[in-house]
Short mmCIF file of C-alpha atoms in Angstrom, two decimals:
data_model
loop_
_atom_site.label_atom_id
_atom_site.label_comp_id
_atom_site.label_asym_id
_atom_site.label_seq_id
_atom_site.Cartn_x
_atom_site.Cartn_y
_atom_site.Cartn_z
CA MET Z 1 14.63 -45.71 22.28
CA LYS Z 2 17.71 -44.46 19.93
CA GLY Z 3 18.67 -40.89 19.30
CA PRO Z 4 19.42 -39.19 16.43
CA SER Z 5 22.50 -39.72 14.55
CA ALA Z 6 25.74 -38.01 15.59
CA PRO Z 7 24.94 -36.39 11.49
CA VAL Z 8 21.99 -34.55 12.26
CA LEU Z 9 22.57 -33.74 15.91
CA SER Z 10 25.86 -31.60 14.03
CA ARG Z 11 22.97 -30.39 11.92
CA TRP Z 12 21.12 -29.47 14.73
CA LEU Z 13 24.25 -27.71 16.20
CA LEU Z 14 25.40 -26.27 14.14
CA ALA Z 15 21.53 -24.55 12.70
CA GLY Z 16 21.74 -23.96 16.33
CA LEU Z 17 24.95 -21.96 16.49
CA ALA Z 18 24.38 -20.21 12.44
CA VAL Z 19 21.19 -18.42 14.29
CA LEU Z 20 22.84 -17.42 17.82
CA ALA Z 21 25.47 -15.78 15.10
CA LYS Z 22 22.66 -13.58 13.50
CA THR Z 23 21.23 -12.90 16.80
CA CYS Z 24 24.08 -12.00 18.69
CA ALA Z 25 25.14 -9.63 15.53
CA SER Z 26 21.50 -8.27 15.39
CA GLN Z 27 22.01 -7.25 19.17
CA ASP Z 28 25.65 -6.20 17.98
CA CYS Z 29 24.25 -3.98 15.72
CA CYS Z 30 21.61 -2.18 17.31
CA GLY Z 31 24.96 -1.46 19.94
CA ALA Z 32 26.83 -0.09 17.05
CA LEU Z 33 23.50 2.56 15.92
CA SER Z 34 23.52 3.86 19.51
CA GLN Z 35 27.80 4.60 18.77
CA GLN Z 36 27.15 5.98 15.65
CA LEU Z 37 23.77 8.00 16.84
CA PRO Z 38 22.26 10.19 19.42
CA SER Z 39 20.60 7.33 22.29
CA SER Z 40 17.91 8.73 21.91
CA LYS Z 41 17.21 7.82 18.16
CA VAL Z 42 17.88 3.96 19.10
CA TYR Z 43 15.21 2.02 21.23
CA ASN Z 44 15.34 -0.80 22.99
CA PRO Z 45 12.86 -3.17 23.89
CA GLN Z 46 10.29 -2.60 27.49
CA THR Z 47 11.56 1.30 26.98
CA THR Z 48 8.45 3.01 26.58
CA SER Z 49 9.40 4.75 23.10
CA TYR Z 50 10.13 1.14 22.30
CA VAL Z 51 6.39 0.25 22.44
CA ASP Z 52 4.69 2.95 21.45
CA ARG Z 53 6.91 2.54 18.40
CA ILE Z 54 4.98 -0.65 17.83
CA ASN Z 55 1.80 0.92 18.97
CA SER Z 56 2.34 2.75 15.84
CA TYR Z 57 1.96 0.39 13.64
CA PHE Z 58 -2.17 0.13 11.22
CA SER Z 59 -2.05 -3.86 12.12
CA VAL Z 60 -1.11 -5.57 14.78
CA SER Z 61 -0.58 -8.30 12.21
CA ALA Z 62 2.38 -6.39 11.32
CA ALA Z 63 3.77 -4.93 14.47
CA LEU Z 64 6.53 -7.09 14.96
CA GLU Z 65 8.92 -6.69 17.86
CA PRO Z 66 12.83 -6.14 16.68
CA TYR Z 67 15.93 -6.04 18.81
CA CYS Z 68 15.78 -2.46 18.46
CA ILE Z 69 14.22 0.29 16.89
CA VAL Z 70 16.07 3.18 15.65
CA LEU Z 71 14.18 6.42 14.33
CA PRO Z 72 16.84 8.68 12.32
CA SER Z 73 16.22 11.94 10.89
CA THR Z 74 17.77 13.06 8.10
CA THR Z 75 19.16 11.68 4.84
CA GLN Z 76 22.86 11.55 6.73
CA GLU Z 77 21.37 9.44 9.52
CA ILE Z 78 20.10 7.07 6.98
CA SER Z 79 23.09 6.77 5.49
CA THR Z 80 25.15 5.80 8.67
CA VAL Z 81 22.06 3.44 9.81
CA LEU Z 82 22.59 1.96 6.31
CA GLN Z 83 26.34 1.59 6.83
CA THR Z 84 26.07 0.45 9.68
CA LEU Z 85 23.59 -2.21 9.18
CA THR Z 86 25.46 -3.62 6.17
CA SER Z 87 29.14 -3.44 7.03
CA ARG Z 88 28.17 -5.95 9.83
CA GLN Z 89 25.45 -8.18 7.72
CA CYS Z 90 22.60 -7.74 9.87
CA ASN Z 91 18.45 -7.99 8.99
CA PHE Z 92 16.51 -5.25 9.34
CA GLY Z 93 13.10 -3.72 8.42
CA ILE Z 94 11.52 -0.48 7.35
CA GLN Z 95 8.71 1.29 8.33
CA SER Z 96 7.35 4.82 6.90
CA GLY Z 97 3.38 4.73 8.32
CA GLY Z 98 3.24 1.68 9.06
CA HIS Z 99 -0.04 0.54 6.92
CA GLY Z 100 0.77 -2.84 5.67
CA VAL Z 101 -1.33 -5.36 7.18
CA PHE Z 102 1.33 -8.82 7.17
CA ALA Z 103 3.44 -9.93 9.77
CA ASN Z 104 7.17 -9.02 7.52
CA ALA Z 105 5.09 -6.19 5.58
CA ASN Z 106 7.74 -2.92 7.15
CA SER Z 107 8.71 -4.32 10.56
CA ILE Z 108 11.21 -7.78 11.46
CA ARG Z 109 11.64 -9.59 14.57
CA ASN Z 110 15.18 -11.21 14.45
CA GLY Z 111 17.24 -7.66 13.75
CA ILE Z 112 16.77 -4.02 13.88
CA THR Z 113 13.97 -1.92 11.57
CA ILE Z 114 13.87 1.55 10.70
CA ASP Z 115 11.69 3.76 11.51
CA LEU Z 116 10.85 6.40 8.90
CA GLY Z 117 8.48 8.42 11.07
CA ASN Z 118 11.15 11.11 12.47
CA MET Z 119 11.23 11.76 9.34
CA ASN Z 120 7.92 13.32 8.20
CA LYS Z 121 8.39 17.04 6.23
CA THR Z 122 6.73 18.80 3.92
CA ARG Z 123 7.91 21.46 1.22
CA TYR Z 124 6.18 23.14 -1.56
CA ASN Z 125 8.60 24.77 -3.94
CA ALA Z 126 6.92 28.22 -6.02
CA GLU Z 127 9.37 28.21 -8.24
CA SER Z 128 9.62 24.23 -9.28
CA LYS Z 129 5.74 23.99 -8.51
CA THR Z 130 7.28 21.31 -6.92
CA ALA Z 131 5.88 19.59 -3.23
CA SER Z 132 9.53 17.56 -1.40
CA ILE Z 133 8.02 15.00 1.31
CA GLN Z 134 9.62 12.76 3.38
CA PRO Z 135 8.52 9.45 3.30
CA GLY Z 136 7.21 8.89 7.76
CA SER Z 137 4.33 11.78 6.86
CA ARG Z 138 0.77 10.53 7.21
CA TRP Z 139 -1.03 12.12 3.37
CA LYS Z 140 -3.53 14.28 5.76
CA SER Z 141 -0.57 16.43 7.68
CA VAL Z 142 0.88 16.62 3.68
CA PHE Z 143 -2.70 18.66 2.46
CA GLU Z 144 -3.32 19.98 5.14
CA THR Z 145 0.99 21.79 4.61
CA LEU Z 146 -0.20 21.47 0.55
CA ALA Z 147 -3.47 23.07 1.27
CA LYS Z 148 -2.02 26.88 2.05
CA TYR Z 149 -0.82 27.46 -0.44
CA GLY Z 150 -3.30 26.23 -2.70
CA VAL Z 151 -2.29 22.93 -4.37
CA ALA Z 152 -2.20 19.09 -3.45
CA VAL Z 153 -0.33 15.80 -4.59
CA THR Z 154 -0.96 12.88 -5.99
CA GLY Z 155 -1.38 11.14 -1.95
CA GLY Z 156 -3.20 9.07 -0.06
CA ARG Z 157 -7.24 8.79 0.43
CA ASP Z 158 -6.42 7.41 3.97
CA SER Z 159 -5.58 10.36 6.39
CA ASP Z 160 -3.13 7.93 8.35
CA VAL Z 161 -0.85 5.86 5.73
CA GLY Z 162 1.91 6.49 5.30
CA ALA Z 163 3.90 8.18 1.85
CA GLY Z 164 6.86 6.02 1.33
CA GLY Z 165 5.44 2.39 0.94
CA PHE Z 166 1.98 4.24 -1.13
CA ILE Z 167 4.35 6.18 -3.61
CA LEU Z 168 6.90 3.23 -3.82
CA GLY Z 169 3.87 0.39 -3.98
CA GLY Z 170 1.66 3.02 -7.11
CA GLY Z 171 -0.69 4.41 -5.14
CA ASN Z 172 -4.50 5.40 -5.91
CA SER Z 173 -5.52 8.51 -5.15
CA PHE Z 174 -8.30 10.81 -5.88
CA TRP Z 175 -6.23 12.10 -9.66
CA SER Z 176 -5.17 9.20 -11.15
CA ALA Z 177 -7.85 9.44 -13.83
CA SER Z 178 -6.30 13.43 -15.00
CA HIS Z 179 -2.79 12.72 -13.64
CA GLY Z 180 -1.95 8.15 -13.24
CA TRP Z 181 -0.58 6.71 -9.81
CA ALA Z 182 1.17 8.46 -7.37
CA CYS Z 183 4.64 6.71 -9.11
CA ASP Z 184 4.06 8.73 -11.60
CA ASN Z 185 4.05 11.89 -10.72
CA VAL Z 186 7.14 11.90 -8.93
CA VAL Z 187 10.21 14.18 -10.10
CA ASN Z 188 13.08 13.06 -7.93
CA PHE Z 189 13.11 10.58 -5.49
CA GLU Z 190 17.06 11.49 -3.58
CA VAL Z 191 17.56 7.79 -2.30
CA VAL Z 192 20.21 6.37 -0.05
CA LEU Z 193 21.49 3.55 -1.32
CA ALA Z 194 22.86 0.58 0.64
CA ASN Z 195 26.15 1.69 0.91
CA GLY Z 196 25.49 4.66 1.66
CA SER Z 197 25.40 6.50 0.11
CA ILE Z 198 22.65 9.89 -1.70
CA ILE Z 199 21.91 10.12 -4.42
CA ASN Z 200 18.91 11.29 -6.97
CA ALA Z 201 17.31 9.99 -9.11
CA ASN Z 202 15.37 11.47 -12.25
CA ALA Z 203 14.94 11.98 -16.01
CA GLN Z 204 18.71 13.60 -16.30
CA ASN Z 205 20.43 11.43 -13.23
CA ASN Z 206 20.27 7.38 -13.06
CA ALA Z 207 16.85 7.68 -15.25
CA ASP Z 208 17.30 3.94 -15.00
CA LEU Z 209 16.71 3.70 -10.79
CA TRP Z 210 14.24 6.85 -11.59
CA ALA Z 211 11.90 4.06 -13.12
CA ALA Z 212 12.11 1.38 -11.95
CA LEU Z 213 11.76 2.69 -7.71
CA LYS Z 214 8.18 3.27 -9.64
CA GLY Z 215 6.48 0.23 -7.81
CA GLY Z 216 9.20 -1.89 -7.53
CA SER Z 217 9.26 -0.87 -3.22
CA GLY Z 218 12.04 -0.96 -0.90
CA ASN Z 219 14.00 -3.32 -2.98
CA LEU Z 220 16.63 -0.58 -4.11
CA GLY Z 221 17.51 2.11 -1.75
CA ILE Z 222 15.73 4.68 0.70
CA VAL Z 223 13.68 7.16 -0.51
CA THR Z 224 14.01 10.04 1.92
CA ARG Z 225 12.07 12.45 -0.33
CA PHE Z 226 9.71 12.48 -2.91
CA ASP Z 227 9.87 15.54 -5.07
CA MET Z 228 6.15 16.29 -7.06
CA ARG Z 229 4.59 17.38 -9.33
CA THR Z 230 1.33 19.54 -7.50
CA ILE Z 231 -2.15 20.24 -9.08
CA GLU Z 232 -3.94 24.01 -8.11
CA TYR Z 233 -6.64 23.16 -6.50
CA SER Z 234 -9.57 24.89 -8.76
CA ASN Z 235 -11.05 25.97 -5.12
CA PRO Z 236 -9.05 27.12 -2.93
CA GLN Z 237 -11.46 27.06 0.22
CA ASN Z 238 -13.93 23.64 -0.73
CA HIS Z 239 -11.14 21.00 -2.47
CA ILE Z 240 -13.40 19.07 -3.87
CA TYR Z 241 -16.71 17.74 -4.35
CA GLY Z 242 -17.63 13.88 -3.44
CA GLY Z 243 -19.03 11.82 0.02
CA SER Z 244 -19.94 8.40 0.85
CA LEU Z 245 -23.31 6.59 -0.30
CA ILE Z 246 -24.57 3.88 1.56
CA TYR Z 247 -27.45 1.74 0.06
CA SER Z 248 -29.24 -1.61 0.92
CA ALA Z 249 -27.44 -4.90 -0.28
CA GLU Z 250 -31.32 -5.69 -1.88
CA SER Z 251 -29.49 -2.94 -4.34
CA THR Z 252 -26.50 -5.31 -5.73
CA LYS Z 253 -27.01 -5.62 -9.02
CA GLU Z 254 -27.60 -1.60 -9.66
CA ALA Z 255 -24.50 -0.86 -8.05
CA ILE Z 256 -22.32 -2.86 -9.80
CA ALA Z 257 -24.48 -1.58 -12.91
CA ALA Z 258 -23.62 1.85 -12.37
CA LEU Z 259 -20.22 0.58 -10.98
CA VAL Z 260 -19.57 -0.36 -14.59
CA ASP Z 261 -21.07 2.15 -16.71
CA PHE Z 262 -18.57 4.57 -14.33
CA VAL Z 263 -15.37 2.81 -15.02
CA ASP Z 264 -16.18 3.04 -18.78
CA ASN Z 265 -17.19 6.28 -19.52
CA GLN Z 266 -14.96 8.28 -16.76
CA SER Z 267 -12.54 9.61 -19.92
CA ASN Z 268 -15.03 11.67 -20.45
CA ASP Z 269 -14.92 13.23 -17.10
CA LEU Z 270 -10.45 12.44 -15.99
CA ALA Z 271 -11.59 14.54 -12.82
CA SER Z 272 -13.69 12.63 -11.40
CA HIS Z 273 -13.31 9.42 -9.63
CA ALA Z 274 -15.73 6.15 -7.81
CA TYR Z 275 -15.13 3.09 -6.10
CA THR Z 276 -17.97 0.37 -3.78
CA VAL Z 277 -17.71 -2.16 -1.85
CA TRP Z 278 -19.69 -4.47 -0.38
CA ALA Z 279 -18.87 -4.35 3.96
CA TYR Z 280 -20.21 -7.28 6.01
CA VAL Z 281 -20.85 -5.46 9.53
CA PRO Z 282 -21.44 -7.55 12.46
CA GLY Z 283 -24.87 -7.65 14.06
CA LYS Z 284 -25.68 -5.21 11.33
CA GLY Z 285 -25.51 -7.29 8.23
CA THR Z 286 -23.95 -6.44 4.62
CA VAL Z 287 -24.49 -2.13 3.32
CA ILE Z 288 -22.77 -0.99 -0.21
CA MET Z 289 -20.83 2.18 -0.24
CA SER Z 290 -20.28 3.80 -3.32
CA PHE Z 291 -17.57 7.20 -2.75
CA ILE Z 292 -17.78 9.53 -5.05
CA ALA Z 293 -14.71 12.71 -5.68
CA ASN Z 294 -14.46 15.56 -8.36
CA VAL Z 295 -11.16 16.63 -7.74
CA LEU Z 296 -12.58 20.02 -9.46
CA ASN Z 297 -15.27 20.40 -7.04
CA ASN Z 298 -17.83 20.33 -9.40
CA ASN Z 299 -21.06 19.46 -8.39
CA THR Z 300 -22.61 19.37 -11.59
CA SER Z 301 -21.20 16.75 -13.38
CA SER Z 302 -23.47 14.01 -14.94
CA THR Z 303 -20.72 11.63 -14.54
CA PHE Z 304 -21.91 10.21 -11.15
CA ASP Z 305 -25.82 10.08 -12.09
CA GLY Z 306 -25.33 6.57 -12.00
CA ILE Z 307 -23.87 5.51 -9.09
CA MET Z 308 -25.96 8.91 -6.81
CA GLY Z 309 -28.97 6.90 -8.94
CA VAL Z 310 -29.39 3.66 -7.01
CA PRO Z 311 -32.23 2.92 -4.98
CA GLY Z 312 -31.78 1.39 -1.63
CA ARG Z 313 -30.39 4.35 -0.51
CA ILE Z 314 -29.78 5.26 2.99
CA SER Z 315 -27.60 7.89 3.34
CA SER Z 316 -25.13 10.17 1.57
CA SER Z 317 -22.33 12.64 3.17
CA VAL Z 318 -22.02 13.89 -0.03
CA ARG Z 319 -20.64 17.40 0.26
CA SER Z 320 -17.45 19.80 -0.73
CA ALA Z 321 -14.63 20.10 1.21
CA THR Z 322 -11.28 19.61 1.75
CA VAL Z 323 -9.18 17.29 0.64
CA GLY Z 324 -8.15 16.13 4.53
CA ASN Z 325 -11.97 15.90 5.27
CA PHE Z 326 -12.83 13.66 3.29
CA THR Z 327 -9.73 11.36 4.40
CA ASP Z 328 -10.67 11.30 7.54
CA GLU Z 329 -14.16 10.15 6.64
CA ILE Z 330 -11.98 7.05 4.44
CA LEU Z 331 -9.31 6.32 7.46
CA SER Z 332 -9.63 2.85 8.22
CA PRO Z 333 -10.01 2.10 11.85
CA ARG Z 334 -6.41 1.09 13.68
CA GLY Z 335 -5.58 -1.33 16.29
CA TYR Z 336 -6.46 -4.73 14.88
CA ARG Z 337 -5.45 -8.05 13.09
CA ASN Z 338 -5.50 -7.84 9.07
CA ILE Z 339 -5.65 -9.78 6.11
CA TRP Z 340 -5.43 -7.79 3.02
CA LYS Z 341 -5.66 -9.97 -0.46
CA THR Z 342 -5.91 -8.35 -4.30
CA SER Z 343 -6.56 -9.41 -7.72
CA ALA Z 344 -7.79 -7.73 -11.02
CA TYR Z 345 -10.19 -8.11 -13.68
CA LYS Z 346 -11.97 -6.53 -16.66
CA ASN Z 347 -14.50 -4.42 -15.90
CA ASP Z 348 -17.52 -7.30 -15.80
CA ALA Z 349 -20.70 -7.37 -14.31
CA ARG Z 350 -19.65 -11.07 -14.53
CA VAL Z 351 -16.98 -10.96 -11.91
CA MET Z 352 -18.66 -7.99 -9.68
CA GLN Z 353 -21.65 -10.87 -10.25
CA TYR Z 354 -19.84 -13.62 -8.46
CA ALA Z 355 -17.10 -11.70 -6.61
CA VAL Z 356 -20.54 -10.37 -3.92
CA ASP Z 357 -22.08 -13.85 -4.12
CA LYS Z 358 -19.14 -15.85 -3.24
CA PHE Z 359 -18.36 -12.21 -0.08
CA ASN Z 360 -22.30 -12.99 0.83
CA GLU Z 361 -21.53 -16.93 1.33
CA ILE Z 362 -18.53 -16.15 2.79
CA ALA Z 363 -19.05 -13.33 5.54
CA PRO Z 364 -20.97 -15.64 7.78
CA ARG Z 365 -18.55 -18.35 7.18
CA ILE Z 366 -16.21 -16.30 8.36
CA GLU Z 367 -17.72 -14.63 11.38
CA ALA Z 368 -18.61 -18.53 13.01
CA ALA Z 369 -14.61 -18.81 12.52
CA VAL Z 370 -14.40 -16.12 14.39
CA SER Z 371 -14.86 -16.05 17.99
CA PRO Z 372 -17.89 -13.75 19.23
CA ASP Z 373 -17.66 -10.11 19.29
CA ASN Z 374 -14.05 -10.05 18.14
CA LEU Z 375 -15.13 -9.08 13.71
CA VAL Z 376 -15.28 -5.98 12.81
CA LEU Z 377 -15.97 -6.00 9.31
CA VAL Z 378 -15.18 -7.99 5.95
CA VAL Z 379 -15.15 -5.89 3.16
CA GLY Z 380 -14.90 -6.72 -0.64
CA SER Z 381 -14.68 -3.82 -3.28
CA PHE Z 382 -13.62 -2.48 -6.64
CA GLN Z 383 -12.29 0.64 -7.84
CA PRO Z 384 -11.54 1.55 -11.38
CA VAL Z 385 -8.23 1.11 -12.98
CA THR Z 386 -8.06 2.52 -16.20
CA GLN Z 387 -6.85 3.07 -19.68
CA SER Z 388 -6.52 6.73 -18.46
CA MET Z 389 -5.01 6.03 -15.42
CA VAL Z 390 -2.76 4.16 -17.18
CA SER Z 391 -1.40 6.19 -19.71
CA HIS Z 392 -0.06 8.89 -17.45
CA ALA Z 393 2.45 6.35 -16.34
CA THR Z 394 4.58 6.15 -20.42
CA ALA Z 395 4.34 10.35 -20.81
CA ASN Z 396 5.56 10.48 -17.02
CA GLY Z 397 8.98 8.28 -17.79
CA GLY Z 398 7.30 4.48 -17.24
CA ASN Z 399 6.63 2.92 -14.11
CA MET Z 400 7.10 -1.29 -13.45
CA LEU Z 401 3.56 -1.39 -12.94
CA GLY Z 402 2.76 -3.28 -15.69
CA LEU Z 403 -0.45 -2.65 -17.31
CA GLU Z 404 0.27 -0.96 -21.28
CA GLU Z 405 -0.75 -4.87 -22.31
CA ARG Z 406 -4.21 -5.00 -19.61
CA VAL Z 407 -5.42 -1.96 -20.54
CA LYS Z 408 -4.98 -2.09 -24.31
CA ASP Z 409 -8.81 -4.49 -24.37
CA GLY Z 410 -9.74 -1.59 -22.43
CA ASN Z 411 -10.83 -0.65 -19.06
CA GLY Z 412 -10.59 -2.96 -15.46
CA VAL Z 413 -10.90 -2.80 -12.40
CA LEU Z 414 -9.12 -3.10 -8.68
CA PHE Z 415 -10.63 -5.94 -6.61
CA ASN Z 416 -9.35 -6.11 -2.78
CA VAL Z 417 -10.84 -8.29 0.07
CA ALA Z 418 -10.22 -7.74 3.51
CA VAL Z 419 -11.54 -8.80 7.25
CA SER Z 420 -10.28 -6.48 10.37
CA LEU Z 421 -10.62 -9.00 13.72
CA SER Z 422 -9.25 -9.51 16.82
CA GLY Z 423 -7.00 -12.01 18.29
CA ALA Z 424 -4.16 -14.39 16.48
CA GLU Z 425 -5.89 -17.22 16.16
CA ASN Z 426 -9.09 -16.20 15.03
CA GLU Z 427 -6.86 -14.56 12.09
CA GLN Z 428 -5.51 -17.99 11.51
CA ALA Z 429 -9.10 -19.88 11.13
CA THR Z 430 -10.27 -17.11 8.91
CA MET Z 431 -6.80 -17.08 6.68
CA PRO Z 432 -8.78 -20.17 4.41
CA LEU Z 433 -11.49 -18.61 3.98
CA MET Z 434 -9.82 -15.57 2.79
CA ARG Z 435 -8.24 -17.23 0.24
CA GLU Z 436 -10.98 -19.39 -0.62
CA TRP Z 437 -12.55 -16.66 -1.46
CA LEU Z 438 -10.52 -14.87 -3.95
CA HIS Z 439 -9.25 -18.07 -5.06
CA SER Z 440 -13.11 -18.94 -6.30
CA VAL Z 441 -13.45 -15.09 -8.17
CA ASP Z 442 -9.91 -15.19 -9.64
CA GLN Z 443 -11.11 -19.44 -10.94
CA PHE Z 444 -14.58 -18.02 -12.71
CA ALA Z 445 -12.79 -14.87 -13.97
CA ARG Z 446 -10.45 -17.14 -15.54
CA GLY Z 447 -13.04 -19.19 -16.65
CA GLU Z 448 -14.61 -16.75 -18.36
CA GLY Z 449 -11.16 -14.68 -19.36
CA LEU Z 450 -11.60 -12.01 -17.48
CA VAL Z 451 -8.77 -11.88 -15.10
CA TRP Z 452 -5.52 -10.22 -15.14
CA ASP Z 453 -3.27 -11.93 -13.44
CA TRP Z 454 -2.32 -8.95 -12.13
CA ARG Z 455 -1.54 -7.37 -7.86
CA TYR Z 456 -1.82 -4.38 -6.98
CA LEU Z 457 1.44 -4.16 -4.07
CA ASN Z 458 -0.01 -1.72 -2.20
CA TYR Z 459 -3.15 -4.75 -1.80
CA ALA Z 460 -1.37 -7.96 -1.94
CA TYR Z 461 -0.77 -10.18 0.55
CA ALA Z 462 2.60 -12.56 1.94
CA ASP Z 463 1.67 -14.97 -0.13
CA GLN Z 464 0.59 -12.70 -3.60
CA ASP Z 465 4.37 -11.68 -5.54
CA PRO Z 466 2.74 -9.04 -6.82
CA ILE Z 467 6.05 -7.42 -7.99
CA ALA Z 468 6.00 -11.67 -9.97
CA SER Z 469 2.43 -10.16 -11.81
CA TYR Z 470 4.17 -6.73 -13.02
CA GLY Z 471 5.85 -8.58 -16.00
CA LYS Z 472 9.27 -9.96 -17.35
CA GLU Z 473 9.97 -6.66 -18.94
CA SER Z 474 9.42 -4.28 -15.73
CA ILE Z 475 11.19 -7.85 -13.80
CA GLU Z 476 14.35 -7.18 -15.05
CA LYS Z 477 14.99 -3.86 -15.29
CA ILE Z 478 13.51 -3.97 -11.51
CA LYS Z 479 17.18 -5.93 -11.09
CA ALA Z 480 18.91 -4.58 -14.23
CA ALA Z 481 18.48 -1.68 -10.92
CA SER Z 482 19.14 -3.14 -8.43
CA ALA Z 483 22.63 -4.97 -9.49
CA LYS Z 484 23.94 -2.02 -10.49
CA TYR Z 485 22.31 0.30 -7.69
CA ASP Z 486 23.31 -2.74 -4.77
CA PRO Z 487 25.32 -5.31 -5.84
CA ARG Z 488 25.93 -6.47 -3.66
CA GLY Z 489 21.88 -7.51 -2.42
CA ALA Z 490 22.21 -6.18 0.47
CA PHE Z 491 18.15 -5.11 0.08
CA GLN Z 492 16.98 -9.12 -1.38
CA LYS Z 493 20.16 -10.75 1.18
CA LEU Z 494 19.36 -8.05 4.20
CA ARG Z 495 16.11 -6.61 4.23
CA PRO Z 496 13.53 -9.96 4.58
CA SER Z 497 10.26 -8.16 5.23
CA GLY Z 498 8.42 -6.52 1.94
CA PHE Z 499 7.82 -8.03 -1.26
CA LYS Z 500 10.87 -9.09 -2.99
CA ILE Z 501 12.13 -9.16 -6.70
CA PRO Z 502 11.62 -12.21 -8.07
CA VAL Z 503 14.62 -14.93 -8.41
CA ARG Z 504 14.01 -16.40 -11.82
#
């Protein structure tokens, strides 16, 4: 049998040497970081601290094992880290809260993970009425800190989600109708650029970067502080009225009609927020869950009448409570493998009904494909994306999400499909079914003229390229900011994790 030709062997050898050189360079970076920072800031494999940080990820799928993990505690230390990594051309990933679900969402296998978990402080400035939030902060901690001053920010609805990725991806909150996306409420970003320089981006200084970071994700630098407008609670003790309403799956038609009506009339009560979920639990079947919240703690608003009037109610947790109490209720289970995918459509019962019908077909097939006792949950959810939400962007300096054109013809809904399970083989077996589900709904919506062709970055999967869905104008602005603030393209070339700026 004839062996490979000399040219083929040569190419194999060169490829192998390139990988070896990159590996050595990255391992050299770990040594250099250990010299530049206190030894307690650099964690190496097989140490307890390293393992603890790997286990801190929300999704097992995303918990890649890098050559080392560096945990800076200050902006200056992040500057040192970036200068060290970029000067040595080492690949890196960035983790703030670690809530991305797929491999390479935030960590990295062949490189260094910059873990922002030690940068988790929140401070309130009473004079400016702003909160300064570090990227590794978890939202429950942020809310609890600010509650002492009777204020909140447009933060996440899940206690465990980190601030950094949430805000840079847009950020949907209880206050979205009244105040817009989380990124719309950032008055200043403190940013460390690829060359280690530390700058502020706001309406007066580096305004192009300020706008590009609102939806631009981790492509332009490492944000070390988010200065956000605060919102005063109407009731400092019980911040919000709301909770979960669980219904029988037989009430699907009524639940859809109630959500469509809520979305179309949300402008009449901007303090109210709601979304609806269809959840399949192995051994128990499907239930419907609608979550409602009024951020003025108003329990007399008629806005929720349709949702609360859906027949077949099984249970209700509706009450007045603190924001942290609600974010704990919405807390997603940790320690599993996850697949999330997303799309968006016009607010129309037809596409919702089709999506639920497909869910009813796909969920049992997923259960059959997964080895026994390893499936936790299959979920399909709809959340409002309304004209009132989007209008805040322009008033606050613009963002990159590109939703203005979408909502011109009316309100929409954000669709998210998700599965939680155990076992890498089960994740692989489930992947084509999740793709089939979303693709089928997208094709139906396209045929009915209901598809938006927009993907929310914080729910998107690795193959969905959400930034490309923002539109040409937004992409060009992000590209221009990248060329200006990262002229050597370090965050595109050395940071393979996360969603990148589209090349075309």
